[in-house]
């Protein structure tokens, strides 16, 4: 699951506790000796690599960095400082022009005034247009399609910045980052890490590797579709090929090589294309009161999944010999977390929560305060201070609401992609509906107990961070499976054609 705010974690009923995790990338410290021991040895893995079209890479070469919106914010503040002065100047010049007599001796002065007024008006239009032009240039250059779903999304990070984030999480860096998260969010004692020799770890590890084995199909769905239809059991849902196949995010070296090849026709040797992501790191944490898991990071060697023992206890129900049904339930959670990783939701969250939303709010608040200043200045500094304090409080609430709605969208998208992974790995994707329905029933029970509490509902409850989210996710899953059945005949004809 994705990360949520501390207030949401504190007010959530305790049967299914979500960790209070930040969506921002923490500063990566050097791993300790204990964390180095936790990191498993490097595994040999045949990663599926893909070549990204050069025209796509050349387009990304013009991508802005994360500082783009900060620059636009600064430009906007300068413009909002100059606009009132320009308007006052225009008003003064118009008043002077009206009072000039119709004397032939001052006609030349009138013409000069008219030219100055026209020039000032043009300058005003240019000043107002510059922030808008910079903003839309940044947005359009940072738009892309989400793999598999085709959802338009905004990632305000350049490829070099993405590389920096990935390098921080390479190897032991991922384990040290997750250790920081677990320590910072621990209630009481720091949770214990389950050994890699524990039978539960081996079970989760084998299930995760099985799912990863079939991930390459996501990049070549059209080539595998007919074979999957022919070999699937009767009535087994087979996902139709997506119009947006999975592709790895490009590295800076690839972009430079492609640019040189296309622009200067240089036959420089290229680095191997990036891998899709697996094998992912895995960590099992002993936390019986937390029935969940989360994913963190992105890219090959820089991402992984954390599963809490409370989830394993819930599906195993005391058994030490997992049944196929219990393995399928585990696969549903793992496929959901894998979906977050392959769709680079960590990057998208980082871009939205720490770059886009705060900067957009700052730009909007500056514009509003500038427009209200002629009114608020008449009431003195006390009113201005009150408006500034209200702006800060409103910013916190709005950003929390934005993060809640944003995470809900990512959760639904991960659900839709996870059933594709399940189907390719041989698990019935319809089991995901039963799995989430069972957890919805638990949420209903927790909500019933919560409603008997005399405390008022929190802001997170009012924003919809409780069971209605799962109801929406269930509905979208059912709609997606129905869509598979509806367009499967057309997909078969297209594959044979």
PDB file of C-alpha atoms in Angstrom, residues 48-283:
ATOM      1  CA  UNK A  48      14.332  -8.175 -19.378  1.00  0.00           C
ATOM      2  CA  UNK A  49      15.757  -5.062 -21.012  1.00  0.00           C
ATOM      3  CA  UNK A  50      14.022  -2.923 -23.556  1.00  0.00           C
ATOM      4  CA  UNK A  51      15.176  -0.412 -26.110  1.00  0.00           C
ATOM      5  CA  UNK A  52      13.341   2.887 -25.815  1.00  0.00           C
ATOM      6  CA  UNK A  53      12.541   4.752 -29.046  1.00  0.00           C
ATOM      7  CA  UNK A  54      15.019   7.534 -29.723  1.00  0.00           C
ATOM      8  CA  UNK A  55      12.366  10.098 -30.569  1.00  0.00           C
ATOM      9  CA  UNK A  56      10.920   9.582 -27.088  1.00  0.00           C
ATOM     10  CA  UNK A  57      14.343  10.033 -25.531  1.00  0.00           C
ATOM     11  CA  UNK A  58      15.032  13.169 -27.539  1.00  0.00           C
ATOM     12  CA  UNK A  59      11.726  14.608 -26.358  1.00  0.00           C
ATOM     13  CA  UNK A  60      12.692  13.915 -22.756  1.00  0.00           C
ATOM     14  CA  UNK A  61      15.972  15.732 -23.318  1.00  0.00           C
ATOM     15  CA  UNK A  62      14.038  19.001 -23.040  1.00  0.00           C
ATOM     16  CA  UNK A  63      12.529  17.935 -19.717  1.00  0.00           C
ATOM     17  CA  UNK A  64      12.721  20.487 -16.937  1.00  0.00           C
ATOM     18  CA  UNK A  65      14.143  19.713 -13.516  1.00  0.00           C
ATOM     19  CA  UNK A  66      12.435  19.812 -10.148  1.00  0.00           C
ATOM     20  CA  UNK A  67      13.518  23.455  -9.744  1.00  0.00           C
ATOM     21  CA  UNK A  68      11.357  24.592 -12.661  1.00  0.00           C
ATOM     22  CA  UNK A  69       8.291  25.404 -10.563  1.00  0.00           C
ATOM     23  CA  UNK A  70      10.452  27.170  -7.989  1.00  0.00           C
ATOM     24  CA  UNK A  71      11.801  29.388 -10.764  1.00  0.00           C
ATOM     25  CA  UNK A  72       8.249  30.011 -12.008  1.00  0.00           C
ATOM     26  CA  UNK A  73       7.207  30.892  -8.454  1.00  0.00           C
ATOM     27  CA  UNK A  74      10.014  33.450  -8.232  1.00  0.00           C
ATOM     28  CA  UNK A  75       9.127  34.900 -11.639  1.00  0.00           C
ATOM     29  CA  UNK A  76       5.476  35.132 -10.590  1.00  0.00           C
ATOM     30  CA  UNK A  77       6.391  37.045  -7.431  1.00  0.00           C
ATOM     31  CA  UNK A  78       8.462  39.490  -9.464  1.00  0.00           C
ATOM     32  CA  UNK A  79       5.614  39.948 -11.932  1.00  0.00           C
ATOM     33  CA  UNK A  80       3.055  40.425  -9.148  1.00  0.00           C
ATOM     34  CA  UNK A  81       5.347  43.129  -7.733  1.00  0.00           C
ATOM     35  CA  UNK A  82       5.679  44.943 -11.056  1.00  0.00           C
ATOM     36  CA  UNK A  83       2.058  44.659 -12.214  1.00  0.00           C
ATOM     37  CA  UNK A  84       0.571  47.040  -9.573  1.00  0.00           C
ATOM     38  CA  UNK A  85       3.290  49.592 -10.306  1.00  0.00           C
ATOM     39  CA  UNK A  86       2.606  49.310 -14.040  1.00  0.00           C
ATOM     40  CA  UNK A  87      -1.135  49.725 -13.535  1.00  0.00           C
ATOM     41  CA  UNK A  88      -0.562  52.839 -11.415  1.00  0.00           C
ATOM     42  CA  UNK A  89       1.723  54.211 -14.110  1.00  0.00           C
ATOM     43  CA  UNK A  90      -0.910  53.574 -16.808  1.00  0.00           C
ATOM     44  CA  UNK A  91      -3.603  55.261 -14.735  1.00  0.00           C
ATOM     45  CA  UNK A  92      -1.388  58.293 -14.132  1.00  0.00           C
ATOM     46  CA  UNK A  93      -0.436  58.605 -17.813  1.00  0.00           C
ATOM     47  CA  UNK A  94      -4.073  58.331 -18.912  1.00  0.00           C
ATOM     48  CA  UNK A  95      -5.076  61.081 -16.463  1.00  0.00           C
ATOM     49  CA  UNK A  96      -2.292  63.356 -17.711  1.00  0.00           C
ATOM     50  CA  UNK A  97      -3.251  62.683 -21.332  1.00  0.00           C
ATOM     51  CA  UNK A  98      -6.855  63.740 -20.708  1.00  0.00           C
ATOM     52  CA  UNK A  99      -5.737  67.036 -19.184  1.00  0.00           C
ATOM     53  CA  UNK A 100      -3.434  68.037 -22.017  1.00  0.00           C
ATOM     54  CA  UNK A 101      -4.941  70.974 -23.978  1.00  0.00           C
ATOM     55  CA  UNK A 102      -5.743  70.721 -27.674  1.00  0.00           C
ATOM     56  CA  UNK A 103      -2.956  73.109 -28.491  1.00  0.00           C
ATOM     57  CA  UNK A 104      -0.938  72.346 -31.645  1.00  0.00           C
ATOM     58  CA  UNK A 105       2.207  72.913 -29.612  1.00  0.00           C
ATOM     59  CA  UNK A 106       1.478  69.913 -27.379  1.00  0.00           C
ATOM     60  CA  UNK A 107       0.329  67.507 -30.090  1.00  0.00           C
ATOM     61  CA  UNK A 108       3.820  66.056 -30.249  1.00  0.00           C
ATOM     62  CA  UNK A 109       3.661  65.439 -26.484  1.00  0.00           C
ATOM     63  CA  UNK A 110       0.298  63.712 -26.906  1.00  0.00           C
ATOM     64  CA  UNK A 111       1.725  61.387 -29.538  1.00  0.00           C
ATOM     65  CA  UNK A 112       4.616  60.601 -27.245  1.00  0.00           C
ATOM     66  CA  UNK A 113       2.204  59.867 -24.387  1.00  0.00           C
ATOM     67  CA  UNK A 114       0.133  57.580 -26.602  1.00  0.00           C
ATOM     68  CA  UNK A 115       3.225  55.654 -27.676  1.00  0.00           C
ATOM     69  CA  UNK A 116       4.330  55.304 -24.056  1.00  0.00           C
ATOM     70  CA  UNK A 117       0.878  54.081 -23.027  1.00  0.00           C
ATOM     71  CA  UNK A 118       0.821  51.487 -25.817  1.00  0.00           C
ATOM     72  CA  UNK A 119       4.335  50.354 -24.941  1.00  0.00           C
ATOM     73  CA  UNK A 120       3.412  50.071 -21.258  1.00  0.00           C
ATOM     74  CA  UNK A 121       0.308  48.034 -22.086  1.00  0.00           C
ATOM     75  CA  UNK A 122       2.376  45.670 -24.214  1.00  0.00           C
ATOM     76  CA  UNK A 123       4.912  45.346 -21.405  1.00  0.00           C
ATOM     77  CA  UNK A 124       2.080  44.532 -19.008  1.00  0.00           C
ATOM     78  CA  UNK A 125       0.783  41.786 -21.305  1.00  0.00           C
ATOM     79  CA  UNK A 126       4.283  40.335 -21.696  1.00  0.00           C
ATOM     80  CA  UNK A 127       4.840  40.350 -17.934  1.00  0.00           C
ATOM     81  CA  UNK A 128       1.576  38.503 -17.334  1.00  0.00           C
ATOM     82  CA  UNK A 129       2.233  36.071 -20.202  1.00  0.00           C
ATOM     83  CA  UNK A 130       5.741  35.058 -19.092  1.00  0.00           C
ATOM     84  CA  UNK A 131       4.678  33.048 -15.982  1.00  0.00           C
ATOM     85  CA  UNK A 132       1.858  31.369 -17.922  1.00  0.00           C
ATOM     86  CA  UNK A 133       4.219  30.455 -20.775  1.00  0.00           C
ATOM     87  CA  UNK A 134       6.847  29.061 -18.396  1.00  0.00           C
ATOM     88  CA  UNK A 135       4.225  27.127 -16.448  1.00  0.00           C
ATOM     89  CA  UNK A 136       2.617  25.424 -19.444  1.00  0.00           C
ATOM     90  CA  UNK A 137       6.001  24.723 -21.029  1.00  0.00           C
ATOM     91  CA  UNK A 138       7.066  22.957 -17.845  1.00  0.00           C
ATOM     92  CA  UNK A 139       3.815  21.016 -17.571  1.00  0.00           C
ATOM     93  CA  UNK A 140       3.731  19.899 -21.209  1.00  0.00           C
ATOM     94  CA  UNK A 141       7.395  18.888 -21.190  1.00  0.00           C
ATOM     95  CA  UNK A 142       6.873  16.799 -18.037  1.00  0.00           C
ATOM     96  CA  UNK A 143       3.690  15.006 -19.092  1.00  0.00           C
ATOM     97  CA  UNK A 144       3.854  11.321 -19.918  1.00  0.00           C
ATOM     98  CA  UNK A 145       1.635   8.267 -20.174  1.00  0.00           C
ATOM     99  CA  UNK A 146       1.581   5.774 -17.334  1.00  0.00           C
ATOM    100  CA  UNK A 147       2.592   2.328 -18.613  1.00  0.00           C
ATOM    101  CA  UNK A 148      -0.220  -0.230 -19.008  1.00  0.00           C
ATOM    102  CA  UNK A 149      -3.035   2.138 -17.994  1.00  0.00           C
ATOM    103  CA  UNK A 150      -2.235   5.099 -20.243  1.00  0.00           C
ATOM    104  CA  UNK A 151      -3.160   7.630 -17.555  1.00  0.00           C
ATOM    105  CA  UNK A 152      -1.568  11.040 -18.202  1.00  0.00           C
ATOM    106  CA  UNK A 153       0.704  11.955 -15.321  1.00  0.00           C
ATOM    107  CA  UNK A 154       3.182  14.621 -14.356  1.00  0.00           C
ATOM    108  CA  UNK A 155       6.706  13.846 -13.162  1.00  0.00           C
ATOM    109  CA  UNK A 156       8.720  17.000 -12.520  1.00  0.00           C
ATOM    110  CA  UNK A 157      12.051  15.222 -12.230  1.00  0.00           C
ATOM    111  CA  UNK A 158      14.712  15.150 -14.906  1.00  0.00           C
ATOM    112  CA  UNK A 159      16.335  11.801 -15.813  1.00  0.00           C
ATOM    113  CA  UNK A 160      19.506  12.868 -13.995  1.00  0.00           C
ATOM    114  CA  UNK A 161      17.517  13.564 -10.822  1.00  0.00           C
ATOM    115  CA  UNK A 162      15.798  10.190 -11.158  1.00  0.00           C
ATOM    116  CA  UNK A 163      19.238   8.592 -11.452  1.00  0.00           C
ATOM    117  CA  UNK A 164      20.338  10.362  -8.266  1.00  0.00           C
ATOM    118  CA  UNK A 165      17.325   9.016  -6.363  1.00  0.00           C
ATOM    119  CA  UNK A 166      17.945   5.505  -7.700  1.00  0.00           C
ATOM    120  CA  UNK A 167      21.648   5.610  -6.788  1.00  0.00           C
ATOM    121  CA  UNK A 168      20.792   6.557  -3.204  1.00  0.00           C
ATOM    122  CA  UNK A 169      18.632   3.440  -2.943  1.00  0.00           C
ATOM    123  CA  UNK A 170      21.018   1.038  -4.673  1.00  0.00           C
ATOM    124  CA  UNK A 171      22.023  -2.088  -2.759  1.00  0.00           C
ATOM    125  CA  UNK A 172      22.223  -1.565   1.013  1.00  0.00           C
ATOM    126  CA  UNK A 173      20.893   1.976   0.595  1.00  0.00           C
ATOM    127  CA  UNK A 174      17.360   0.616   0.235  1.00  0.00           C
ATOM    128  CA  UNK A 175      17.662  -1.339   3.493  1.00  0.00           C
ATOM    129  CA  UNK A 176      19.009   1.682   5.375  1.00  0.00           C
ATOM    130  CA  UNK A 177      16.152   3.848   4.022  1.00  0.00           C
ATOM    131  CA  UNK A 178      13.534   1.284   5.066  1.00  0.00           C
ATOM    132  CA  UNK A 179      15.233   0.932   8.463  1.00  0.00           C
ATOM    133  CA  UNK A 180      14.912   4.698   8.958  1.00  0.00           C
ATOM    134  CA  UNK A 181      11.214   4.508   8.054  1.00  0.00           C
ATOM    135  CA  UNK A 182      10.565   1.660  10.485  1.00  0.00           C
ATOM    136  CA  UNK A 183      12.493   3.359  13.296  1.00  0.00           C
ATOM    137  CA  UNK A 184      10.799   6.732  12.777  1.00  0.00           C
ATOM    138  CA  UNK A 185       7.342   5.147  12.756  1.00  0.00           C
ATOM    139  CA  UNK A 186       7.852   2.624  15.512  1.00  0.00           C
ATOM    140  CA  UNK A 187       5.395   2.773  18.410  1.00  0.00           C
ATOM    141  CA  UNK A 188       7.339   1.501  21.374  1.00  0.00           C
ATOM    142  CA  UNK A 189      10.012  -1.066  20.527  1.00  0.00           C
ATOM    143  CA  UNK A 190      11.520  -1.148  17.065  1.00  0.00           C
ATOM    144  CA  UNK A 191      10.011  -4.112  15.167  1.00  0.00           C
ATOM    145  CA  UNK A 192      12.205  -7.155  14.635  1.00  0.00           C
ATOM    146  CA  UNK A 193      13.194  -8.276  11.141  1.00  0.00           C
ATOM    147  CA  UNK A 194      12.302 -11.868  10.286  1.00  0.00           C
ATOM    148  CA  UNK A 195      15.313 -13.962   9.291  1.00  0.00           C
ATOM    149  CA  UNK A 196      15.807 -15.044   5.692  1.00  0.00           C
ATOM    150  CA  UNK A 197      15.937 -18.660   6.910  1.00  0.00           C
ATOM    151  CA  UNK A 198      12.448 -18.465   8.427  1.00  0.00           C
ATOM    152  CA  UNK A 199       9.920 -20.583   6.511  1.00  0.00           C
ATOM    153  CA  UNK A 200       7.617 -17.559   6.205  1.00  0.00           C
ATOM    154  CA  UNK A 201      10.346 -15.549   4.490  1.00  0.00           C
ATOM    155  CA  UNK A 202      11.071 -18.424   2.118  1.00  0.00           C
ATOM    156  CA  UNK A 203       7.360 -18.693   1.278  1.00  0.00           C
ATOM    157  CA  UNK A 204       7.013 -14.968   0.569  1.00  0.00           C
ATOM    158  CA  UNK A 205      10.315 -14.910  -1.317  1.00  0.00           C
ATOM    159  CA  UNK A 206       9.336 -17.794  -3.606  1.00  0.00           C
ATOM    160  CA  UNK A 207       5.921 -16.257  -4.319  1.00  0.00           C
ATOM    161  CA  UNK A 208       7.504 -12.898  -5.134  1.00  0.00           C
ATOM    162  CA  UNK A 209      10.047 -14.472  -7.485  1.00  0.00           C
ATOM    163  CA  UNK A 210       7.284 -16.390  -9.254  1.00  0.00           C
ATOM    164  CA  UNK A 211       5.411 -13.160  -9.941  1.00  0.00           C
ATOM    165  CA  UNK A 212       8.600 -11.480 -11.153  1.00  0.00           C
ATOM    166  CA  UNK A 213       9.247 -14.311 -13.602  1.00  0.00           C
ATOM    167  CA  UNK A 214       6.210 -13.309 -15.669  1.00  0.00           C
ATOM    168  CA  UNK A 215       6.723  -9.547 -15.571  1.00  0.00           C
ATOM    169  CA  UNK A 216       8.435  -9.505 -18.971  1.00  0.00           C
ATOM    170  CA  UNK A 217       5.040 -10.276 -20.552  1.00  0.00           C
ATOM    171  CA  UNK A 218       3.902  -6.778 -19.563  1.00  0.00           C
ATOM    172  CA  UNK A 219       6.384  -5.390 -22.082  1.00  0.00           C
ATOM    173  CA  UNK A 220       5.303  -7.746 -24.903  1.00  0.00           C
ATOM    174  CA  UNK A 221       1.634  -8.432 -24.293  1.00  0.00           C
ATOM    175  CA  UNK A 222       0.649  -8.526 -27.960  1.00  0.00           C
ATOM    176  CA  UNK A 223       3.209 -11.239 -28.731  1.00  0.00           C
ATOM    177  CA  UNK A 224       2.045 -13.451 -25.832  1.00  0.00           C
ATOM    178  CA  UNK A 225      -1.697 -12.812 -25.956  1.00  0.00           C
ATOM    179  CA  UNK A 226      -2.748 -15.580 -28.354  1.00  0.00           C
ATOM    180  CA  UNK A 227      -0.616 -18.172 -26.557  1.00  0.00           C
ATOM    181  CA  UNK A 228      -2.156 -17.171 -23.225  1.00  0.00           C
ATOM    182  CA  UNK A 229      -5.666 -17.488 -24.664  1.00  0.00           C
ATOM    183  CA  UNK A 230      -4.902 -20.941 -26.094  1.00  0.00           C
ATOM    184  CA  UNK A 231      -3.353 -22.299 -22.883  1.00  0.00           C
ATOM    185  CA  UNK A 232      -5.684 -20.684 -20.319  1.00  0.00           C
ATOM    186  CA  UNK A 233      -8.308 -22.901 -18.622  1.00  0.00           C
ATOM    187  CA  UNK A 234     -11.918 -22.411 -19.757  1.00  0.00           C
ATOM    188  CA  UNK A 235     -13.375 -19.226 -18.316  1.00  0.00           C
ATOM    189  CA  UNK A 236      -9.990 -17.963 -17.086  1.00  0.00           C
ATOM    190  CA  UNK A 237      -9.775 -14.159 -17.564  1.00  0.00           C
ATOM    191  CA  UNK A 238      -6.931 -13.240 -19.922  1.00  0.00           C
ATOM    192  CA  UNK A 239      -6.029  -9.528 -19.984  1.00  0.00           C
ATOM    193  CA  UNK A 240      -6.128  -7.920 -23.434  1.00  0.00           C
ATOM    194  CA  UNK A 241      -2.895  -6.260 -24.578  1.00  0.00           C
ATOM    195  CA  UNK A 242      -2.449  -2.729 -23.323  1.00  0.00           C
ATOM    196  CA  UNK A 243      -1.908   0.111 -25.767  1.00  0.00           C
ATOM    197  CA  UNK A 244       0.892   1.339 -23.488  1.00  0.00           C
ATOM    198  CA  UNK A 245       3.328  -1.548 -22.868  1.00  0.00           C
ATOM    199  CA  UNK A 246       5.642  -1.451 -19.895  1.00  0.00           C
ATOM    200  CA  UNK A 247       8.978   0.214 -20.623  1.00  0.00           C
ATOM    201  CA  UNK A 248      11.833   1.133 -18.278  1.00  0.00           C
ATOM    202  CA  UNK A 249      12.489   4.754 -17.542  1.00  0.00           C
ATOM    203  CA  UNK A 250      15.459   6.014 -19.621  1.00  0.00           C
ATOM    204  CA  UNK A 251      18.837   6.792 -18.147  1.00  0.00           C
ATOM    205  CA  UNK A 252      20.776   9.975 -18.845  1.00  0.00           C
ATOM    206  CA  UNK A 253      23.463   8.048 -20.733  1.00  0.00           C
ATOM    207  CA  UNK A 254      20.822   6.652 -23.077  1.00  0.00           C
ATOM    208  CA  UNK A 255      19.396  10.097 -23.749  1.00  0.00           C
ATOM    209  CA  UNK A 256      22.831  11.543 -24.543  1.00  0.00           C
ATOM    210  CA  UNK A 257      23.714   8.610 -26.795  1.00  0.00           C
ATOM    211  CA  UNK A 258      20.434   8.830 -28.671  1.00  0.00           C
ATOM    212  CA  UNK A 259      20.752  12.604 -29.053  1.00  0.00           C
ATOM    213  CA  UNK A 260      24.262  12.296 -30.497  1.00  0.00           C
ATOM    214  CA  UNK A 261      23.205   9.488 -32.823  1.00  0.00           C
ATOM    215  CA  UNK A 262      20.185  11.336 -34.192  1.00  0.00           C
ATOM    216  CA  UNK A 263      21.632  14.847 -34.311  1.00  0.00           C
ATOM    217  CA  UNK A 264      25.258  14.294 -35.290  1.00  0.00           C
ATOM    218  CA  UNK A 265      25.048  10.753 -36.742  1.00  0.00           C
ATOM    219  CA  UNK A 266      27.732   9.540 -34.370  1.00  0.00           C
ATOM    220  CA  UNK A 267      28.019   5.794 -33.969  1.00  0.00           C
ATOM    221  CA  UNK A 268      29.014   5.905 -30.331  1.00  0.00           C
ATOM    222  CA  UNK A 269      28.688   2.691 -28.314  1.00  0.00           C
ATOM    223  CA  UNK A 270      25.564   2.634 -26.203  1.00  0.00           C
ATOM    224  CA  UNK A 271      25.146   1.254 -22.716  1.00  0.00           C
ATOM    225  CA  UNK A 272      22.801  -1.706 -22.264  1.00  0.00           C
ATOM    226  CA  UNK A 273      19.193  -0.577 -21.920  1.00  0.00           C
ATOM    227  CA  UNK A 274      17.838  -0.420 -18.366  1.00  0.00           C
ATOM    228  CA  UNK A 275      16.097  -3.403 -16.819  1.00  0.00           C
ATOM    229  CA  UNK A 276      12.437  -3.423 -15.878  1.00  0.00           C
ATOM    230  CA  UNK A 277      13.096  -3.662 -12.160  1.00  0.00           C
ATOM    231  CA  UNK A 278      13.240  -7.156 -10.640  1.00  0.00           C
ATOM    232  CA  UNK A 279      14.559  -8.808  -8.606  1.00  0.00           C
ATOM    233  CA  UNK A 280      13.094  -6.612  -5.907  1.00  0.00           C
ATOM    234  CA  UNK A 281      14.385  -6.467  -2.359  1.00  0.00           C
ATOM    235  CA  UNK A 282      12.252  -8.160   0.272  1.00  0.00           C
ATOM    236  CA  UNK A 283      11.977  -7.555   3.997  1.00  0.00           C
TER     237      UNK A 283
END
